[in-house]
Short mmCIF file of C-alpha atoms and ligand atoms in Angstrom, two decimals:
data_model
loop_
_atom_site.label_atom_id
_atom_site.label_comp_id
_atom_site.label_asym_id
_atom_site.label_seq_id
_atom_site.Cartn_x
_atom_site.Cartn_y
_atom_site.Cartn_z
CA UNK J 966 69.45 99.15 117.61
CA UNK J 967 69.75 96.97 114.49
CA UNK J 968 70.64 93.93 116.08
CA UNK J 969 70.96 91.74 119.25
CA UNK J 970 73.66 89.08 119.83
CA UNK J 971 72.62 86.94 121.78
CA UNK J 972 75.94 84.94 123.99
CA UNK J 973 79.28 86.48 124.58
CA UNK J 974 81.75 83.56 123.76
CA UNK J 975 83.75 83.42 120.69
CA UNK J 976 80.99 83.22 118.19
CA UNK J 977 78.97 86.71 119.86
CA UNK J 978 81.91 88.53 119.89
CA UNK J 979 83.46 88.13 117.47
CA UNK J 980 79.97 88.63 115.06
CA UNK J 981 78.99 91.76 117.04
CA UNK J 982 82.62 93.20 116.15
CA UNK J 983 82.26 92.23 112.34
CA UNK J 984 78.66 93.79 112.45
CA UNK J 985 79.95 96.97 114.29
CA UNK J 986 82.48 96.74 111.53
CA UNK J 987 79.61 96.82 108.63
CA UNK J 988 78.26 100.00 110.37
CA UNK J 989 75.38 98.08 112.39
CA UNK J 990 74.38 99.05 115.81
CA UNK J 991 74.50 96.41 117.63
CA UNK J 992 73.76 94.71 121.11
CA UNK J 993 75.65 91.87 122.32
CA UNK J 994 73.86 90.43 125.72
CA UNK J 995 75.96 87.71 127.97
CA UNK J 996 74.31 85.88 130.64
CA UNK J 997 77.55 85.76 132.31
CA UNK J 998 81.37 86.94 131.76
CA UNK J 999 82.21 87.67 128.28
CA UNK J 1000 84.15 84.79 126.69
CA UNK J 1001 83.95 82.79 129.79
CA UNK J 1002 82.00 79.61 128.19
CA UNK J 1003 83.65 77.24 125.89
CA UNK J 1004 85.60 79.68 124.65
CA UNK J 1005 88.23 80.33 127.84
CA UNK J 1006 87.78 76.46 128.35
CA UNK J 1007 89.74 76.12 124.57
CA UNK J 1008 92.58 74.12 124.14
CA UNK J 1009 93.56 76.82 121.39
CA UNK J 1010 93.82 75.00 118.25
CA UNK J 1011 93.90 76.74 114.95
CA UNK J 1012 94.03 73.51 112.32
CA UNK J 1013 92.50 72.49 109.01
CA UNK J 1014 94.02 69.57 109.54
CA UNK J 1015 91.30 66.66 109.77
CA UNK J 1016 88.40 68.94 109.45
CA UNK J 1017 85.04 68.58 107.55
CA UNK J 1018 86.12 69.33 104.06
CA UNK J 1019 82.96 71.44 103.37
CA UNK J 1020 84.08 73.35 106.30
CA UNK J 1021 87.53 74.04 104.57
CA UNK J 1022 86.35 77.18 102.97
CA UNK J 1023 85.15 78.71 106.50
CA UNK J 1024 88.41 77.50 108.03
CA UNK J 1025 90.39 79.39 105.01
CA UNK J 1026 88.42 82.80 105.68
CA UNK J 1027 88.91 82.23 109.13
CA UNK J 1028 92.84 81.65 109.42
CA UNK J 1029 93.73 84.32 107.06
CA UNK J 1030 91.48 86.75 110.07
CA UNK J 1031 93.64 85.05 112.61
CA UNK J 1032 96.84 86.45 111.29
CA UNK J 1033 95.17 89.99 110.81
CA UNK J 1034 93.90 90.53 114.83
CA UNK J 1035 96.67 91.89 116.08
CA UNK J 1036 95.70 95.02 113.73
CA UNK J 1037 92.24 94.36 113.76
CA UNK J 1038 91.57 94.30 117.40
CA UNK J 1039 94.37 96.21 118.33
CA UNK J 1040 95.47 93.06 120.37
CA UNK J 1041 98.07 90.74 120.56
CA UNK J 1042 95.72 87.32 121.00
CA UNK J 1043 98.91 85.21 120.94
CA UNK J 1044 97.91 84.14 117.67
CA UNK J 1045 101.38 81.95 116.50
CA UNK J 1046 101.27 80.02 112.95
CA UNK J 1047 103.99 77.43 114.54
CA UNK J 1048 102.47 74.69 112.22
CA UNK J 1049 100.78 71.78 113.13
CA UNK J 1050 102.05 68.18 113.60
CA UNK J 1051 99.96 65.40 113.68
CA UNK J 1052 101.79 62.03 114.80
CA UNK J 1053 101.11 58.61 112.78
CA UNK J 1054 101.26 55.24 114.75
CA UNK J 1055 99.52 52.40 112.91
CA UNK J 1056 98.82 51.95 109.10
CA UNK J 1057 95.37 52.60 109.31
CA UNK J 1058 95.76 55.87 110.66
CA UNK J 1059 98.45 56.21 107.60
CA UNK J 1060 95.99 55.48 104.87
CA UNK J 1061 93.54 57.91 106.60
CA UNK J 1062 96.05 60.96 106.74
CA UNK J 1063 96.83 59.97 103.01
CA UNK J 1064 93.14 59.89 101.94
CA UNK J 1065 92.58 63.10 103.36
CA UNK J 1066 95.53 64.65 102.20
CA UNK J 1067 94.59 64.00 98.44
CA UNK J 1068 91.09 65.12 99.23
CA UNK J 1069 91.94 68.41 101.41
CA UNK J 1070 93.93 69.15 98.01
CA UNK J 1071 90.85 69.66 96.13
CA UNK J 1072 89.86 72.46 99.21
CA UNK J 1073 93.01 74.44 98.95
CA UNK J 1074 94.98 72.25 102.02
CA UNK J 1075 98.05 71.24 101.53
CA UNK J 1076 99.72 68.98 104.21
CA UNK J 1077 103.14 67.35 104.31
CA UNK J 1078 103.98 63.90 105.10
CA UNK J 1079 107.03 63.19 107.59
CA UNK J 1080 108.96 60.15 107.86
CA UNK J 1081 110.61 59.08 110.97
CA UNK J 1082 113.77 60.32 109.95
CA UNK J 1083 112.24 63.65 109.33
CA UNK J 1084 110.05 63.90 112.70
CA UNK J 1085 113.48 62.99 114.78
CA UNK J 1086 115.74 65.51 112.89
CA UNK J 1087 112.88 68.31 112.60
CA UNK J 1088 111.18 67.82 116.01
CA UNK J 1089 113.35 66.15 118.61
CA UNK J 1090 111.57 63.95 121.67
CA UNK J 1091 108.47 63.81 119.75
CA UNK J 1092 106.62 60.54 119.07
CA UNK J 1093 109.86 58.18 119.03
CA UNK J 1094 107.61 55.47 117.79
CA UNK J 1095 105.78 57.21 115.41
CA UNK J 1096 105.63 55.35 111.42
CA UNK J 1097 104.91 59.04 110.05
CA UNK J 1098 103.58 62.34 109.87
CA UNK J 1099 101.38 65.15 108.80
CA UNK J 1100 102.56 68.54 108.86
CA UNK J 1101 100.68 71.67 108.15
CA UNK J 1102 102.90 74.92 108.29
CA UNK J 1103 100.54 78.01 108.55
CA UNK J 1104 98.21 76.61 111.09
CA UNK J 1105 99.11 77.05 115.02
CA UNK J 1106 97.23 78.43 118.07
CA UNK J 1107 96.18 81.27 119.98
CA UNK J 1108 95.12 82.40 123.55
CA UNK J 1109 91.80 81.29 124.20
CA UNK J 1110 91.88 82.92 127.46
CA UNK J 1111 92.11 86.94 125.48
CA UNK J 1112 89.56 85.88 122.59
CA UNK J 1113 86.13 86.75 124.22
CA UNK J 1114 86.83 90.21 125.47
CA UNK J 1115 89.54 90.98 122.67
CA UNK J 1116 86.57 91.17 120.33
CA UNK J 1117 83.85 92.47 122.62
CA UNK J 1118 86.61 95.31 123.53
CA UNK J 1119 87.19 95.85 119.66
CA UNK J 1120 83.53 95.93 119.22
CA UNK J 1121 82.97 98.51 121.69
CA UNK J 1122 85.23 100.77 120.52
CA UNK J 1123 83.34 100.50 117.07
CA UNK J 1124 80.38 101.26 118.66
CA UNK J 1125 78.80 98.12 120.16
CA UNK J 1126 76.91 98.09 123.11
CA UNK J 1127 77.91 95.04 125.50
CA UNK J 1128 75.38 93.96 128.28
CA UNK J 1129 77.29 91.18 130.27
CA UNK J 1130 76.51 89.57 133.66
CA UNK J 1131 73.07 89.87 132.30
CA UNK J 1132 71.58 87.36 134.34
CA UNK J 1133 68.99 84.81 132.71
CA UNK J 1134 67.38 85.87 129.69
CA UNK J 1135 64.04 85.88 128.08
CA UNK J 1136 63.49 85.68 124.52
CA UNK J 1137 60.20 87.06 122.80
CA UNK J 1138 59.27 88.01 119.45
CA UNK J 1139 56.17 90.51 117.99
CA UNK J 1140 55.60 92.05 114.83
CA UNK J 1141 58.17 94.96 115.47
CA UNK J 1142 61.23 92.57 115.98
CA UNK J 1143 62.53 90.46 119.26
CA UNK J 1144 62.87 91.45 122.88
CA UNK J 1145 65.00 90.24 125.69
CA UNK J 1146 64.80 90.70 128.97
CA UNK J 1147 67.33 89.95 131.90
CA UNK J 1148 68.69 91.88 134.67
CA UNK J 1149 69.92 94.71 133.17
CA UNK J 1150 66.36 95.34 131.39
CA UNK J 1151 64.76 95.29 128.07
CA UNK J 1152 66.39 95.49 124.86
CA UNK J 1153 64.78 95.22 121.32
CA UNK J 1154 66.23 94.77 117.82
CA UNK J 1155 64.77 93.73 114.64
CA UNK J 1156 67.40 90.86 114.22
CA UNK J 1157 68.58 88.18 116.48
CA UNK J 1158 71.56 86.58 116.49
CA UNK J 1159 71.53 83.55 118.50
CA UNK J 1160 75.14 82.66 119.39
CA UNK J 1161 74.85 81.26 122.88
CA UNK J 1162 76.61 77.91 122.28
CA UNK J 1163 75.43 75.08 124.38
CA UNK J 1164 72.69 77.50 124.91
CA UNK J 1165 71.99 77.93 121.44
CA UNK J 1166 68.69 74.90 121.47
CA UNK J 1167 67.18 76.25 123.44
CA UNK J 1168 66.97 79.44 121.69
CA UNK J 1169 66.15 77.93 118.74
CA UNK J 1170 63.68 75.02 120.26
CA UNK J 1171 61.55 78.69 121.20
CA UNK J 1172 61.13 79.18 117.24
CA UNK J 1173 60.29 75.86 116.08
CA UNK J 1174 63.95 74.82 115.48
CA UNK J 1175 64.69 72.08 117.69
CA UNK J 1176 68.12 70.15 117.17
CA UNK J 1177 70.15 67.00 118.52
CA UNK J 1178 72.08 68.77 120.65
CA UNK J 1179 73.78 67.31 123.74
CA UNK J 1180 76.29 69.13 125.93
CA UNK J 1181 79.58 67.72 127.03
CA UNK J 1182 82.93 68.93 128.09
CA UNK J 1183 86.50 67.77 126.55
CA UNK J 1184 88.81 67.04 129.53
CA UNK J 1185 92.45 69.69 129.73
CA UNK J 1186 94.80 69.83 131.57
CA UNK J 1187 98.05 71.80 132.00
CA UNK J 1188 101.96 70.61 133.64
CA UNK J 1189 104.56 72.80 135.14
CA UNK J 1190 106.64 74.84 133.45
CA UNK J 1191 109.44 73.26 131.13
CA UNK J 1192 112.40 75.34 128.94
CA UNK J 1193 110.48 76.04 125.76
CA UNK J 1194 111.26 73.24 122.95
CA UNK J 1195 108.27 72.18 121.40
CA UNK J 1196 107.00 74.66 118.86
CA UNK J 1197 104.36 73.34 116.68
CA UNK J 1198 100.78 71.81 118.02
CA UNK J 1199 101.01 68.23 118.53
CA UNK J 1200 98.15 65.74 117.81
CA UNK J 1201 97.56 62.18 116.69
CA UNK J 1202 95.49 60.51 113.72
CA UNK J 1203 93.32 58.35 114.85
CA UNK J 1204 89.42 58.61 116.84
CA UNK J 1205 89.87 60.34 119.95
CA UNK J 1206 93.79 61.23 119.69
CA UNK J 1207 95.49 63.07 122.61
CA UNK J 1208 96.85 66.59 121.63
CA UNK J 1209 99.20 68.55 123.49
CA UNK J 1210 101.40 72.51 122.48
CA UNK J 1211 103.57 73.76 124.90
CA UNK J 1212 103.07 77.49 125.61
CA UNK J 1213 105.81 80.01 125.52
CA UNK J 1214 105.89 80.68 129.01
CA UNK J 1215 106.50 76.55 129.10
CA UNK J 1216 103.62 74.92 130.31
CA UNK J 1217 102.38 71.83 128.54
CA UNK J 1218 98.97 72.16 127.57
CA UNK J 1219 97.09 69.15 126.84
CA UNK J 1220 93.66 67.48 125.71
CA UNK J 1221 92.17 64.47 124.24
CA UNK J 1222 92.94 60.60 124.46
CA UNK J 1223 89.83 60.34 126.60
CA UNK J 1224 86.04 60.48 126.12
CA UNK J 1225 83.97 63.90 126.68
CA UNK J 1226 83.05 63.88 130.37
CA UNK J 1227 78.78 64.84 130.46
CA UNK J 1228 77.53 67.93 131.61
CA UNK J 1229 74.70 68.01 134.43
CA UNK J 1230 71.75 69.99 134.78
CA UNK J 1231 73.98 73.12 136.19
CA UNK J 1232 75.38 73.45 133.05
CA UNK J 1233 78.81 73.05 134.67
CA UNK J 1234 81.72 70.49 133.22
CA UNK J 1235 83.95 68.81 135.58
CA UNK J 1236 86.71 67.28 135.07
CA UNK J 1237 86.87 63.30 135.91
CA UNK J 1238 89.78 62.62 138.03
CA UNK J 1239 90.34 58.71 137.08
CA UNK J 1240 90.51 59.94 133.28
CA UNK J 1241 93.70 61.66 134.16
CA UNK J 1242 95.83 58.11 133.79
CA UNK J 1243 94.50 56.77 130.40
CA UNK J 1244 94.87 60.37 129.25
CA UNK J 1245 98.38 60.50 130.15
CA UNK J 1246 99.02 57.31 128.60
CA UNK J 1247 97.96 58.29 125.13
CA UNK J 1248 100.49 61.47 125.28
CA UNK J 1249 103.19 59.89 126.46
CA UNK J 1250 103.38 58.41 123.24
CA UNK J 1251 103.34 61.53 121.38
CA UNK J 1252 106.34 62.82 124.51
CA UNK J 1253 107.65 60.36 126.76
CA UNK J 1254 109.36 63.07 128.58
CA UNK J 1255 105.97 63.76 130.12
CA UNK J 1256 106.31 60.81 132.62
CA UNK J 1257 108.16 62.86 134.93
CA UNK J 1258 106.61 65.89 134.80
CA UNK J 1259 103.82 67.26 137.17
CA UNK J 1260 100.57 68.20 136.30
CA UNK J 1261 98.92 71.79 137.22
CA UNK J 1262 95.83 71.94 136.82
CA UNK J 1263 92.81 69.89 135.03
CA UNK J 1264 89.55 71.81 133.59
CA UNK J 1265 86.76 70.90 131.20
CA UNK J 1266 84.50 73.37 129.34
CA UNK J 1267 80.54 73.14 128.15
CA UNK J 1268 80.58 72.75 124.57
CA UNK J 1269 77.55 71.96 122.32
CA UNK J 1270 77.72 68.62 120.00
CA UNK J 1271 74.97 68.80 117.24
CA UNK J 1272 74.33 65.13 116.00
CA UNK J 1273 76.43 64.77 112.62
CA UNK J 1274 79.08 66.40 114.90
CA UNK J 1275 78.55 69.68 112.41
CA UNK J 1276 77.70 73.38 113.97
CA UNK J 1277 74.42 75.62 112.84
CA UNK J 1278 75.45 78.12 111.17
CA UNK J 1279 72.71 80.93 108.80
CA UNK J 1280 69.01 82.54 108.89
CA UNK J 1281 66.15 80.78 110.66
CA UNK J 1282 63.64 78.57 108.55
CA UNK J 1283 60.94 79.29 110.55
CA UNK J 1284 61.74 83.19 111.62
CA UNK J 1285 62.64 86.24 109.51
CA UNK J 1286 65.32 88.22 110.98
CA UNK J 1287 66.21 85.11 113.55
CA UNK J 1288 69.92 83.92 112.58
CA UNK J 1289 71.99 80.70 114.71
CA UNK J 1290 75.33 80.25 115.28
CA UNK J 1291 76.33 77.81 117.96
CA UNK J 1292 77.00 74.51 118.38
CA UNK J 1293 80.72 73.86 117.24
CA UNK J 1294 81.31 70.71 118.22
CA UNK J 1295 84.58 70.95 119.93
CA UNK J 1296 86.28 72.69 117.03
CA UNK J 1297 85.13 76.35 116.75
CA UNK J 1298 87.94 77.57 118.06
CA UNK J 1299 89.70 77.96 115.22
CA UNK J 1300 86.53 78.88 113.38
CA UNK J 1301 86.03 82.05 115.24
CA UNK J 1302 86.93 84.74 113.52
CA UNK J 1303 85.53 83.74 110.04
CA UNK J 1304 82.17 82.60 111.85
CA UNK J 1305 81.75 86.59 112.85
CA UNK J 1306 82.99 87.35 110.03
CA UNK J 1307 80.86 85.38 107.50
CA UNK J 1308 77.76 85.95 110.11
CA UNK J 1309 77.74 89.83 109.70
CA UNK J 1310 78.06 89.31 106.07
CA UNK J 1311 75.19 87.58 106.23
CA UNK J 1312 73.21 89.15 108.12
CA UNK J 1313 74.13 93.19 106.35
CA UNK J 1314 73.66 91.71 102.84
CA UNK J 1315 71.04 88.57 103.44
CA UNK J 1316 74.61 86.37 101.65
CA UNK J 1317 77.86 84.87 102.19
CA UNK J 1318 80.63 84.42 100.34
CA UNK J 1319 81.25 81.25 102.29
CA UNK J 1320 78.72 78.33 101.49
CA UNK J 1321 77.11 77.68 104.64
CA UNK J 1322 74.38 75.28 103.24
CA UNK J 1323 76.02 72.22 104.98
CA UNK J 1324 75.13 73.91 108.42
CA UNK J 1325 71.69 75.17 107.97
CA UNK J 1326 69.43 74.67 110.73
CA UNK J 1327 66.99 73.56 108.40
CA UNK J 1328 69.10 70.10 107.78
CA UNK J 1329 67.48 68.88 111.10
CA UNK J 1330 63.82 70.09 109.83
CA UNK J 1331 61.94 66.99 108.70
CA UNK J 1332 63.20 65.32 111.85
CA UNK J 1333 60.42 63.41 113.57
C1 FAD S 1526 87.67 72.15 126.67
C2 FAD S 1526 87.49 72.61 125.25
C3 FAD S 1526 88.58 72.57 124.36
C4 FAD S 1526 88.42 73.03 123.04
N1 FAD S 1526 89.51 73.07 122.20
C5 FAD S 1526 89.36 73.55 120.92
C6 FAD S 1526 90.49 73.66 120.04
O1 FAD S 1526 91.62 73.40 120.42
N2 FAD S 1526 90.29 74.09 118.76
C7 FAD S 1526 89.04 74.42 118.30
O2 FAD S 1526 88.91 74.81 117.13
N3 FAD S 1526 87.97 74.40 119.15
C8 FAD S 1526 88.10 73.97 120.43
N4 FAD S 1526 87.04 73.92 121.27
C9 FAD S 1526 85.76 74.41 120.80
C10 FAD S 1526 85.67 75.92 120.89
O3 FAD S 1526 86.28 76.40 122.05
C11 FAD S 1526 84.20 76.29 120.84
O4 FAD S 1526 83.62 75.70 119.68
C12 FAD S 1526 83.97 77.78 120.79
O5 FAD S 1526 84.68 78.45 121.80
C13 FAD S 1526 82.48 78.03 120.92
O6 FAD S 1526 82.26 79.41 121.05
P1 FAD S 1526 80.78 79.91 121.30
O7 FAD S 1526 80.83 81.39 121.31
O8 FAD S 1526 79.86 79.22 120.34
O9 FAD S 1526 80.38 79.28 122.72
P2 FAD S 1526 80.70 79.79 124.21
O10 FAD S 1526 82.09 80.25 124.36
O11 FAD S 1526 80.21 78.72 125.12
O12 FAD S 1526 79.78 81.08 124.33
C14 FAD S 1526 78.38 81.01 124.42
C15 FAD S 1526 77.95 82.05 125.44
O13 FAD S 1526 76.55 82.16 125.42
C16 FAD S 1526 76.12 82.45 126.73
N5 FAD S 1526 74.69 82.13 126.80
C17 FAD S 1526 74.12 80.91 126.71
N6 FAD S 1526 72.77 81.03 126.76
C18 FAD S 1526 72.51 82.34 126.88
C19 FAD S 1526 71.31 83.09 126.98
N7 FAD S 1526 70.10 82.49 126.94
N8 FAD S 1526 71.39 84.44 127.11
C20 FAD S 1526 72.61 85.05 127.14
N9 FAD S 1526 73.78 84.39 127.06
C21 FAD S 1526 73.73 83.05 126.90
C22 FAD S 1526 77.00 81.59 127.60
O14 FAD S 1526 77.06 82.10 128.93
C23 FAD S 1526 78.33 81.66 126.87
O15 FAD S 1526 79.20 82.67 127.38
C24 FAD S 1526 87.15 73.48 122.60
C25 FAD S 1526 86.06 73.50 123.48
C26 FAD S 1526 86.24 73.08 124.79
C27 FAD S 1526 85.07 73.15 125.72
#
């Protein structure tokens, strides 16, 4: 074996399937179900919009993957550029979007800005007291639910070995590479890729790497059925802004407005019922036809949130042949498929294409 992957959400899979890709043998070992972490929790976002600008070259490599899976996975993961709208209510939130949009320039992202007039003729019932817009036509969404195993399938097929329902893991290392042991026995590699998200400090803490991690879960929630109208992802500028994308079987999925509910010892997030009603308020605004509709369902996810809200992403400092990825701070979604991608690169050729200093674990090094 050349290599273990450590977690089976997004991130693991979607590495082990670029690294099957490359012609390595690899291992990927889940404690639990594959792509049943943060990953299934996802609200399914695929924007550039707003991001960390020194992300934007990640986020490029990644949504021009997006549009390949189909092919690439021999899978339809839903994946839909329907473009993404970002509602405008108050002038500071206009001077942000504006600021960003001449910056993003400079990192290939070009996003439109709507007037009223435009938002009521080009996306009826949304945001009826919104002062403008950002619109950015190739991003869209995707199936969080298929992502996990559409890679860890894809992987397979190349090759991969997949351990899941592994049970708790140990992680060891001696001179002739790392060793874990769980459940299903003992499995060695002379590389270690340490994608297990929320997981993922611990891992590291075990090497000498410890980071500001803290775990908390972003509060969804879903609504009956509706005839299919609104086609792009909706959001808001602004801290905190609700977000909502109705998918084509009707539904109203929806996120945001609300602060990250915290995760207990259990590792489990649950959803706060009394968040429900300020939640609702804030996407009202964005579609006030939402008063009268009911809601589903309401679920949460355990995501990892590194301190300057950025992921870890590259090689060890301390370990040779020790690699992270985890820690995506509510936004890896979209980051997915260029994260595997840009992590077997790395990994088969000791580079990437795609700067990745701005994640290095090693930014957290000198801390005391
Ligand atoms: C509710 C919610 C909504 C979100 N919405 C969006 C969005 O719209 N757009 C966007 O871009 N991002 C979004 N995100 C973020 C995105 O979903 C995550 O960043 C991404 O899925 C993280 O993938 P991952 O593989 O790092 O983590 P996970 O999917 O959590 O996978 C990590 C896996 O590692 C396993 N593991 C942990 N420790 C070990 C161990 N020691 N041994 C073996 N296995 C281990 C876990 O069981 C888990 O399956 C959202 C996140 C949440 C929670």
């Amino acid at each position: 074996m050349d290599a273990i992957v450590l977690g089976g959400g997004l991130m693991g899979s979607a590495t082990s399937f670029f690294l099957a890709r490359r012609g390595l043998r690899v291992r990927l070992i889940e404690r639990a179900a594959i792509g049943a972490g943060a990953t299934v929790a996802s609200f399914g976002n695929i924007r550039r919009t707003g991001r960390y600008l020194p992300q934007m070259p990640l986020a490029h490599r990644s949504l021009a993957l997006w549009s390949q899976l189909h092919r690439l996975l021999d899978c339809d993961v839903e994946f839909r550029a329907t473009g993404h709208l970002r509602l405008i209510f108050d002038t500071e939130a206009l001077a942000q979007m504006r600021q960003f949009q001449f910056e993003a320039q400079n990192w290939g992202l070009e996003i439109d800005e709507l007037t009223p007039a435009d938002i009521r003729r080009r996306f009826p019932g949304l945001g009826p007291d919104a002062i403008a817009a950002s619109f950015s036509p190739m991003d869209g969404s995707a199936n969080p639910r298929l992502m996990g195993t559409a890679f860890a399938t894809a992987a397979q097929r190349l090759g991969a070995e997949i351990t899941d329902r592994a049970g708790p893991t140990t992680v060891t290392a001696s001179p002739s590479g790392f060793h874990v042991t769980c459940d299903k026995g003992q499995f060695s590699a002379p590389i270690l890729i340490n994608c297990a998200g929320a997981g993922g400090r611990a891992i590291a803490a075990q090497f000498g790497e410890d980071v500001p991690l803290s775990v908390h879960g972003p509060q969804m929630g879903v609504t009956e059925p509706l005839p299919h109208r609104i086609v792009p992802v909706v959001g808001m500028w602004g801290a905190d802004g609700a977000y909502l994308r109705q998918v084509e079987r009707g539904n109203i999925v929806f996120g945001g407005g609300v602060k990250r509910t915290d995760v207990g010892p259990d590792g489990f997030a649950r959803v706060d019922p009394a968040r429900l009603e300020p939640q609702l308020r804030q996407l009202v605004r964005l579609l006030p036809q939402l008063r009268n509709v009911a809601i589903l369902r309401q679920w949460s996810g355990a995501e990892g949130y590194l301190a300057d809200t950025l992921p870890v992403m590259g090689a060890s400092g301390t370990t040779a042949g020790l690699f992270h990825a985890f820690g995506f701070c509510g936004h890896g979604f979209q980051l997915g498929p260029g994260v595997g991608d840009t992590m077997a690169e790395l990994v088969a050729t000791g580079r990437s294409e795609t700067p990745l200093a701005p994640f290095s674990i090693t930014r957290f090094a000198s801390r005391p």
